[in-house]
PDB file of C-alpha atoms in Angstrom:
ATOM      1  CA  UNK A   1       8.970 126.141  53.477  1.00  0.00           C
ATOM      2  CA  UNK A   2      11.953 124.634  51.686  1.00  0.00           C
ATOM      3  CA  UNK A   3      12.160 121.880  54.293  1.00  0.00           C
ATOM      4  CA  UNK A   4       8.444 121.171  53.852  1.00  0.00           C
ATOM      5  CA  UNK A   5       8.843 120.947  50.085  1.00  0.00           C
ATOM      6  CA  UNK A   6      11.676 118.456  50.454  1.00  0.00           C
ATOM      7  CA  UNK A   7       9.600 116.383  52.846  1.00  0.00           C
ATOM      8  CA  UNK A   8       6.685 116.320  50.404  1.00  0.00           C
ATOM      9  CA  UNK A   9       8.900 115.298  47.530  1.00  0.00           C
ATOM     10  CA  UNK A  10      10.134 112.293  49.476  1.00  0.00           C
ATOM     11  CA  UNK A  11       6.718 111.235  50.814  1.00  0.00           C
ATOM     12  CA  UNK A  12       5.464 108.011  49.257  1.00  0.00           C
ATOM     13  CA  UNK A  13       3.323 106.056  51.708  1.00  0.00           C
ATOM     14  CA  UNK A  14       0.707 108.709  52.510  1.00  0.00           C
ATOM     15  CA  UNK A  15       0.348 112.458  52.153  1.00  0.00           C
ATOM     16  CA  UNK A  16      -2.581 112.947  54.511  1.00  0.00           C
ATOM     17  CA  UNK A  17      -0.503 113.289  57.747  1.00  0.00           C
ATOM     18  CA  UNK A  18       1.622 115.877  55.938  1.00  0.00           C
ATOM     19  CA  UNK A  19      -1.498 117.786  54.897  1.00  0.00           C
ATOM     20  CA  UNK A  20      -2.665 117.836  58.518  1.00  0.00           C
ATOM     21  CA  UNK A  21       0.651 119.280  59.653  1.00  0.00           C
ATOM     22  CA  UNK A  22       0.525 121.907  56.917  1.00  0.00           C
ATOM     23  CA  UNK A  23      -2.973 122.957  57.965  1.00  0.00           C
ATOM     24  CA  UNK A  24      -1.738 123.352  61.530  1.00  0.00           C
ATOM     25  CA  UNK A  25       1.137 125.471  60.261  1.00  0.00           C
ATOM     26  CA  UNK A  26      -1.282 127.624  58.276  1.00  0.00           C
ATOM     27  CA  UNK A  27      -3.405 128.252  61.357  1.00  0.00           C
ATOM     28  CA  UNK A  28      -0.277 129.322  63.226  1.00  0.00           C
ATOM     29  CA  UNK A  29       0.489 131.910  60.527  1.00  0.00           C
ATOM     30  CA  UNK A  30      -2.951 133.380  59.842  1.00  0.00           C
ATOM     31  CA  UNK A  31      -1.572 136.905  60.036  1.00  0.00           C
ATOM     32  CA  UNK A  32       1.181 136.163  57.527  1.00  0.00           C
ATOM     33  CA  UNK A  33      -0.483 136.367  54.105  1.00  0.00           C
ATOM     34  CA  UNK A  34       2.599 135.211  52.190  1.00  0.00           C
ATOM     35  CA  UNK A  35       3.150 132.205  54.473  1.00  0.00           C
ATOM     36  CA  UNK A  36      -0.551 131.277  54.386  1.00  0.00           C
ATOM     37  CA  UNK A  37      -0.711 131.459  50.571  1.00  0.00           C
ATOM     38  CA  UNK A  38       2.459 129.410  50.194  1.00  0.00           C
ATOM     39  CA  UNK A  39       1.117 126.763  52.583  1.00  0.00           C
ATOM     40  CA  UNK A  40      -2.161 126.535  50.625  1.00  0.00           C
ATOM     41  CA  UNK A  41      -0.177 125.897  47.451  1.00  0.00           C
ATOM     42  CA  UNK A  42       1.860 123.156  49.126  1.00  0.00           C
ATOM     43  CA  UNK A  43      -1.329 121.506  50.458  1.00  0.00           C
ATOM     44  CA  UNK A  44      -2.755 121.438  46.917  1.00  0.00           C
ATOM     45  CA  UNK A  45       0.462 119.918  45.574  1.00  0.00           C
ATOM     46  CA  UNK A  46       0.440 117.332  48.365  1.00  0.00           C
ATOM     47  CA  UNK A  47      -3.115 116.278  47.503  1.00  0.00           C
ATOM     48  CA  UNK A  48      -2.214 115.933  43.838  1.00  0.00           C
ATOM     49  CA  UNK A  49       0.809 113.842  44.789  1.00  0.00           C
ATOM     50  CA  UNK A  50      -1.361 111.612  46.992  1.00  0.00           C
ATOM     51  CA  UNK A  51      -3.892 111.201  44.168  1.00  0.00           C
ATOM     52  CA  UNK A  52      -1.153 110.017  41.790  1.00  0.00           C
ATOM     53  CA  UNK A  53       0.054 107.442  44.321  1.00  0.00           C
ATOM     54  CA  UNK A  54      -3.496 106.234  44.988  1.00  0.00           C
ATOM     55  CA  UNK A  55      -4.014 105.637  41.269  1.00  0.00           C
ATOM     56  CA  UNK A  56      -0.907 103.382  41.155  1.00  0.00           C
ATOM     57  CA  UNK A  57       0.886 105.660  38.706  1.00  0.00           C
ATOM     58  CA  UNK A  58       4.330 107.180  38.871  1.00  0.00           C
ATOM     59  CA  UNK A  59       5.728 110.484  37.665  1.00  0.00           C
ATOM     60  CA  UNK A  60       7.820 110.325  34.474  1.00  0.00           C
ATOM     61  CA  UNK A  61       9.833 113.532  33.883  1.00  0.00           C
ATOM     62  CA  UNK A  62      12.243 113.515  30.947  1.00  0.00           C
ATOM     63  CA  UNK A  63      14.576 116.462  30.302  1.00  0.00           C
ATOM     64  CA  UNK A  64      15.398 116.057  26.621  1.00  0.00           C
ATOM     65  CA  UNK A  65      18.011 118.798  26.587  1.00  0.00           C
ATOM     66  CA  UNK A  66      19.973 117.245  29.459  1.00  0.00           C
ATOM     67  CA  UNK A  67      19.161 113.672  28.431  1.00  0.00           C
ATOM     68  CA  UNK A  68      18.051 112.826  31.978  1.00  0.00           C
ATOM     69  CA  UNK A  69      14.950 110.989  33.177  1.00  0.00           C
ATOM     70  CA  UNK A  70      13.582 111.581  36.689  1.00  0.00           C
ATOM     71  CA  UNK A  71      11.276 108.932  38.142  1.00  0.00           C
ATOM     72  CA  UNK A  72       9.250 109.359  41.325  1.00  0.00           C
ATOM     73  CA  UNK A  73       9.538 106.739  44.060  1.00  0.00           C
ATOM     74  CA  UNK A  74       6.183 105.278  42.987  1.00  0.00           C
ATOM     75  CA  UNK A  75       7.353 105.054  39.351  1.00  0.00           C
ATOM     76  CA  UNK A  76      10.519 103.267  40.474  1.00  0.00           C
ATOM     77  CA  UNK A  77       8.455 100.787  42.493  1.00  0.00           C
ATOM     78  CA  UNK A  78       6.042 100.176  39.594  1.00  0.00           C
ATOM     79  CA  UNK A  79       8.937  99.551  37.220  1.00  0.00           C
ATOM     80  CA  UNK A  80      10.605  97.166  39.665  1.00  0.00           C
ATOM     81  CA  UNK A  81      13.780  99.254  39.861  1.00  0.00           C
ATOM     82  CA  UNK A  82      13.799  99.671  43.653  1.00  0.00           C
ATOM     83  CA  UNK A  83      12.070 101.833  46.264  1.00  0.00           C
ATOM     84  CA  UNK A  84      13.493 105.356  45.981  1.00  0.00           C
ATOM     85  CA  UNK A  85      13.023 108.140  43.469  1.00  0.00           C
ATOM     86  CA  UNK A  86      15.829 108.102  40.948  1.00  0.00           C
ATOM     87  CA  UNK A  87      17.407 109.896  38.014  1.00  0.00           C
ATOM     88  CA  UNK A  88      19.074 108.102  35.115  1.00  0.00           C
ATOM     89  CA  UNK A  89      20.411 108.846  31.690  1.00  0.00           C
ATOM     90  CA  UNK A  90      17.863 108.605  28.909  1.00  0.00           C
ATOM     91  CA  UNK A  91      20.153 106.242  27.000  1.00  0.00           C
ATOM     92  CA  UNK A  92      20.142 103.879  29.991  1.00  0.00           C
ATOM     93  CA  UNK A  93      16.329 104.060  30.184  1.00  0.00           C
ATOM     94  CA  UNK A  94      16.041 103.022  26.544  1.00  0.00           C
ATOM     95  CA  UNK A  95      17.936  99.817  27.297  1.00  0.00           C
ATOM     96  CA  UNK A  96      15.108  98.708  29.586  1.00  0.00           C
ATOM     97  CA  UNK A  97      12.610  98.904  26.717  1.00  0.00           C
ATOM     98  CA  UNK A  98      12.094  95.765  24.643  1.00  0.00           C
ATOM     99  CA  UNK A  99      13.855  96.494  21.298  1.00  0.00           C
ATOM    100  CA  UNK A 100      10.674  95.969  19.255  1.00  0.00           C
ATOM    101  CA  UNK A 101       8.914  98.723  21.242  1.00  0.00           C
ATOM    102  CA  UNK A 102      11.593 101.414  21.108  1.00  0.00           C
ATOM    103  CA  UNK A 103      10.430 102.886  17.785  1.00  0.00           C
ATOM    104  CA  UNK A 104       6.925 103.489  19.188  1.00  0.00           C
ATOM    105  CA  UNK A 105       8.468 105.331  22.123  1.00  0.00           C
ATOM    106  CA  UNK A 106      10.813 107.424  19.958  1.00  0.00           C
ATOM    107  CA  UNK A 107       7.993 108.395  17.583  1.00  0.00           C
ATOM    108  CA  UNK A 108       5.913 109.629  20.525  1.00  0.00           C
ATOM    109  CA  UNK A 109       8.792 111.826  21.720  1.00  0.00           C
ATOM    110  CA  UNK A 110       9.202 113.344  18.268  1.00  0.00           C
ATOM    111  CA  UNK A 111       5.502 114.171  17.915  1.00  0.00           C
ATOM    112  CA  UNK A 112       5.614 117.253  20.197  1.00  0.00           C
ATOM    113  CA  UNK A 113       2.063 116.396  21.298  1.00  0.00           C
ATOM    114  CA  UNK A 114       0.224 114.801  24.193  1.00  0.00           C
ATOM    115  CA  UNK A 115       0.148 111.032  23.740  1.00  0.00           C
ATOM    116  CA  UNK A 116      -0.639 107.659  25.307  1.00  0.00           C
ATOM    117  CA  UNK A 117       1.550 104.705  24.361  1.00  0.00           C
ATOM    118  CA  UNK A 118       2.158 101.166  25.598  1.00  0.00           C
ATOM    119  CA  UNK A 119       5.485  99.369  25.624  1.00  0.00           C
ATOM    120  CA  UNK A 120       7.267  96.507  27.342  1.00  0.00           C
ATOM    121  CA  UNK A 121       9.988  96.862  29.969  1.00  0.00           C
ATOM    122  CA  UNK A 122      12.482  94.248  31.073  1.00  0.00           C
ATOM    123  CA  UNK A 123      12.448  94.568  34.856  1.00  0.00           C
ATOM    124  CA  UNK A 124      15.419  93.989  37.153  1.00  0.00           C
ATOM    125  CA  UNK A 125      13.965  90.581  38.114  1.00  0.00           C
ATOM    126  CA  UNK A 126      14.161  89.519  34.452  1.00  0.00           C
ATOM    127  CA  UNK A 127      10.398  89.584  33.827  1.00  0.00           C
ATOM    128  CA  UNK A 128       9.015  91.512  30.868  1.00  0.00           C
ATOM    129  CA  UNK A 129       5.833  93.459  31.578  1.00  0.00           C
ATOM    130  CA  UNK A 130       3.606  95.986  29.788  1.00  0.00           C
ATOM    131  CA  UNK A 131       3.497  99.665  30.776  1.00  0.00           C
ATOM    132  CA  UNK A 132       1.421 102.642  29.730  1.00  0.00           C
ATOM    133  CA  UNK A 133       2.817 106.169  29.495  1.00  0.00           C
ATOM    134  CA  UNK A 134       0.477 109.169  29.305  1.00  0.00           C
ATOM    135  CA  UNK A 135       2.580 112.249  28.704  1.00  0.00           C
ATOM    136  CA  UNK A 136       2.758 115.699  27.169  1.00  0.00           C
ATOM    137  CA  UNK A 137       5.663 117.222  25.311  1.00  0.00           C
ATOM    138  CA  UNK A 138       6.488 120.649  26.730  1.00  0.00           C
ATOM    139  CA  UNK A 139       8.513 123.558  25.395  1.00  0.00           C
ATOM    140  CA  UNK A 140       8.587 125.355  22.079  1.00  0.00           C
ATOM    141  CA  UNK A 141       6.114 124.270  19.424  1.00  0.00           C
ATOM    142  CA  UNK A 142       8.894 123.372  16.992  1.00  0.00           C
ATOM    143  CA  UNK A 143      11.109 121.528  19.451  1.00  0.00           C
ATOM    144  CA  UNK A 144       9.987 120.281  22.864  1.00  0.00           C
ATOM    145  CA  UNK A 145      12.550 120.172  25.640  1.00  0.00           C
ATOM    146  CA  UNK A 146      10.650 118.182  28.247  1.00  0.00           C
ATOM    147  CA  UNK A 147       8.320 115.199  28.444  1.00  0.00           C
ATOM    148  CA  UNK A 148       6.150 115.085  31.578  1.00  0.00           C
ATOM    149  CA  UNK A 149       3.627 112.370  32.334  1.00  0.00           C
ATOM    150  CA  UNK A 150       2.452 109.375  34.329  1.00  0.00           C
ATOM    151  CA  UNK A 151       3.533 105.759  33.925  1.00  0.00           C
ATOM    152  CA  UNK A 152       1.524 102.717  35.045  1.00  0.00           C
ATOM    153  CA  UNK A 153       1.800  98.938  34.893  1.00  0.00           C
ATOM    154  CA  UNK A 154      -0.898  97.535  32.564  1.00  0.00           C
ATOM    155  CA  UNK A 155       0.379  93.963  32.382  1.00  0.00           C
ATOM    156  CA  UNK A 156      -2.805  92.425  33.810  1.00  0.00           C
ATOM    157  CA  UNK A 157      -4.967  94.194  31.221  1.00  0.00           C
ATOM    158  CA  UNK A 158      -2.682  93.174  28.350  1.00  0.00           C
ATOM    159  CA  UNK A 159      -2.790  89.546  29.506  1.00  0.00           C
ATOM    160  CA  UNK A 160      -6.593  89.706  29.607  1.00  0.00           C
ATOM    161  CA  UNK A 161      -6.667  91.165  26.093  1.00  0.00           C
ATOM    162  CA  UNK A 162      -4.341  88.419  24.898  1.00  0.00           C
ATOM    163  CA  UNK A 163      -6.600  85.777  26.388  1.00  0.00           C
ATOM    164  CA  UNK A 164      -9.668  87.278  24.683  1.00  0.00           C
ATOM    165  CA  UNK A 165      -8.009  87.483  21.281  1.00  0.00           C
ATOM    166  CA  UNK A 166      -6.227  84.139  21.533  1.00  0.00           C
ATOM    167  CA  UNK A 167      -8.473  81.353  22.914  1.00  0.00           C
ATOM    168  CA  UNK A 168      -5.495  78.976  22.839  1.00  0.00           C
ATOM    169  CA  UNK A 169      -3.421  81.069  25.237  1.00  0.00           C
ATOM    170  CA  UNK A 170      -3.457  80.736  29.022  1.00  0.00           C
ATOM    171  CA  UNK A 171      -4.420  84.127  30.417  1.00  0.00           C
ATOM    172  CA  UNK A 172      -2.274  83.834  33.547  1.00  0.00           C
ATOM    173  CA  UNK A 173       1.056  82.589  32.186  1.00  0.00           C
ATOM    174  CA  UNK A 174       0.839  83.441  28.478  1.00  0.00           C
ATOM    175  CA  UNK A 175       1.639  79.808  27.609  1.00  0.00           C
ATOM    176  CA  UNK A 176      -0.448  77.664  25.306  1.00  0.00           C
ATOM    177  CA  UNK A 177      -3.504  76.149  27.002  1.00  0.00           C
ATOM    178  CA  UNK A 178      -5.033  72.662  26.872  1.00  0.00           C
ATOM    179  CA  UNK A 179      -6.843  73.425  23.614  1.00  0.00           C
ATOM    180  CA  UNK A 180      -3.543  74.402  21.987  1.00  0.00           C
ATOM    181  CA  UNK A 181      -1.921  71.174  23.206  1.00  0.00           C
ATOM    182  CA  UNK A 182      -4.755  69.045  21.822  1.00  0.00           C
ATOM    183  CA  UNK A 183      -4.486  70.809  18.470  1.00  0.00           C
ATOM    184  CA  UNK A 184      -0.726  70.199  18.379  1.00  0.00           C
ATOM    185  CA  UNK A 185      -1.226  66.493  19.087  1.00  0.00           C
ATOM    186  CA  UNK A 186      -3.956  66.283  16.463  1.00  0.00           C
ATOM    187  CA  UNK A 187      -1.714  67.874  13.838  1.00  0.00           C
ATOM    188  CA  UNK A 188       1.228  65.652  14.796  1.00  0.00           C
ATOM    189  CA  UNK A 189      -0.578  62.407  13.771  1.00  0.00           C
ATOM    190  CA  UNK A 190       2.128  60.078  12.406  1.00  0.00           C
ATOM    191  CA  UNK A 191       4.977  62.099  13.934  1.00  0.00           C
ATOM    192  CA  UNK A 192       4.470  60.762  17.470  1.00  0.00           C
ATOM    193  CA  UNK A 193       7.614  58.628  17.195  1.00  0.00           C
ATOM    194  CA  UNK A 194       9.707  61.788  16.892  1.00  0.00           C
ATOM    195  CA  UNK A 195       8.033  63.593  19.801  1.00  0.00           C
ATOM    196  CA  UNK A 196       8.686  63.509  23.542  1.00  0.00           C
ATOM    197  CA  UNK A 197       6.182  64.620  26.168  1.00  0.00           C
ATOM    198  CA  UNK A 198       7.315  65.926  29.558  1.00  0.00           C
ATOM    199  CA  UNK A 199       4.803  66.646  32.328  1.00  0.00           C
ATOM    200  CA  UNK A 200       5.863  68.998  35.123  1.00  0.00           C
ATOM    201  CA  UNK A 201       3.694  68.985  38.251  1.00  0.00           C
ATOM    202  CA  UNK A 202       3.991  71.292  41.270  1.00  0.00           C
ATOM    203  CA  UNK A 203       3.721  69.192  44.425  1.00  0.00           C
ATOM    204  CA  UNK A 204       1.466  70.442  47.223  1.00  0.00           C
ATOM    205  CA  UNK A 205       0.374  73.461  45.206  1.00  0.00           C
ATOM    206  CA  UNK A 206      -2.936  73.621  47.091  1.00  0.00           C
ATOM    207  CA  UNK A 207      -0.916  74.134  50.272  1.00  0.00           C
ATOM    208  CA  UNK A 208       0.851  77.068  48.641  1.00  0.00           C
ATOM    209  CA  UNK A 209      -2.481  78.518  47.565  1.00  0.00           C
ATOM    210  CA  UNK A 210      -3.949  78.251  51.064  1.00  0.00           C
ATOM    211  CA  UNK A 211      -0.861  79.752  52.740  1.00  0.00           C
ATOM    212  CA  UNK A 212      -0.092  82.737  50.480  1.00  0.00           C
ATOM    213  CA  UNK A 213      -3.483  83.274  48.857  1.00  0.00           C
ATOM    214  CA  UNK A 214      -4.631  83.339  45.240  1.00  0.00           C
ATOM    215  CA  UNK A 215      -2.413  86.294  44.256  1.00  0.00           C
ATOM    216  CA  UNK A 216       0.683  84.623  45.676  1.00  0.00           C
ATOM    217  CA  UNK A 217      -0.164  81.321  43.977  1.00  0.00           C
ATOM    218  CA  UNK A 218      -0.678  83.103  40.644  1.00  0.00           C
ATOM    219  CA  UNK A 219       2.669  84.852  41.039  1.00  0.00           C
ATOM    220  CA  UNK A 220       4.326  81.483  41.656  1.00  0.00           C
ATOM    221  CA  UNK A 221       2.757  79.987  38.517  1.00  0.00           C
ATOM    222  CA  UNK A 222       3.896  82.943  36.419  1.00  0.00           C
ATOM    223  CA  UNK A 223       7.432  82.655  37.779  1.00  0.00           C
ATOM    224  CA  UNK A 224       7.558  78.898  37.110  1.00  0.00           C
ATOM    225  CA  UNK A 225       6.242  79.477  33.575  1.00  0.00           C
ATOM    226  CA  UNK A 226       8.864  82.179  32.981  1.00  0.00           C
ATOM    227  CA  UNK A 227      11.731  79.962  34.155  1.00  0.00           C
ATOM    228  CA  UNK A 228      10.580  76.915  32.193  1.00  0.00           C
ATOM    229  CA  UNK A 229      10.150  79.022  29.067  1.00  0.00           C
ATOM    230  CA  UNK A 230      13.614  80.531  29.473  1.00  0.00           C
ATOM    231  CA  UNK A 231      15.101  77.057  29.853  1.00  0.00           C
ATOM    232  CA  UNK A 232      13.226  75.156  27.136  1.00  0.00           C
ATOM    233  CA  UNK A 233      11.391  77.769  25.067  1.00  0.00           C
ATOM    234  CA  UNK A 234      13.689  77.509  22.054  1.00  0.00           C
ATOM    235  CA  UNK A 235      13.642  73.717  22.035  1.00  0.00           C
ATOM    236  CA  UNK A 236      10.055  72.858  22.919  1.00  0.00           C
ATOM    237  CA  UNK A 237       6.460  74.025  22.958  1.00  0.00           C
ATOM    238  CA  UNK A 238       5.203  74.637  26.483  1.00  0.00           C
ATOM    239  CA  UNK A 239       1.610  74.501  27.693  1.00  0.00           C
ATOM    240  CA  UNK A 240      -0.269  75.017  30.926  1.00  0.00           C
ATOM    241  CA  UNK A 241      -2.935  72.328  31.211  1.00  0.00           C
TER     242      UNK A 241
END
């Protein structure tokens, strides 16, 4: 049973083959009530684990007393940290959070209640994306010792919300759109002599789109926007037109 539990903990791709094997094991031990009951419990846990993976969420398990955060393999993948389940110090986890969002996170931990919060994480590839954490504080009513929940990437939804609330923002890249550029030029008026306009075009972009698909092309545009903004963001206003 211990070996089966270890195998289930490490399973990421699919739990259904494991469930089938467990059912076969249960049939082989029909006369062993303890073994059969234990196997039923493991099957239930395996289904729950599969459901979490299917929902594109990862397990977030923070031991406040030990100051250690355990992330499931799916959580690690969602966060862009790698492919395997991992454990890291809570202080190291906090460094991944964008500084402006750390207070929201700390307040949730001190509430000793169930909560849902959103914050930004700086991924290992340098990109900053939005995440949602649904968790419950566990332990004594006066002082919780554990935070257990699910974490998910909600960057696409946040970008859509930004586009809806800011009609001058490009929903894909987060840069200013054509309307924002026209407004800037209109406001500039007599200052044109002090301005410089640089147009950056991606050659054969339609070829890229046809070869890697719309999702791949969108990812390329976001990456180009991120790099251009990192290079010139403090010196210039950047738009996607």
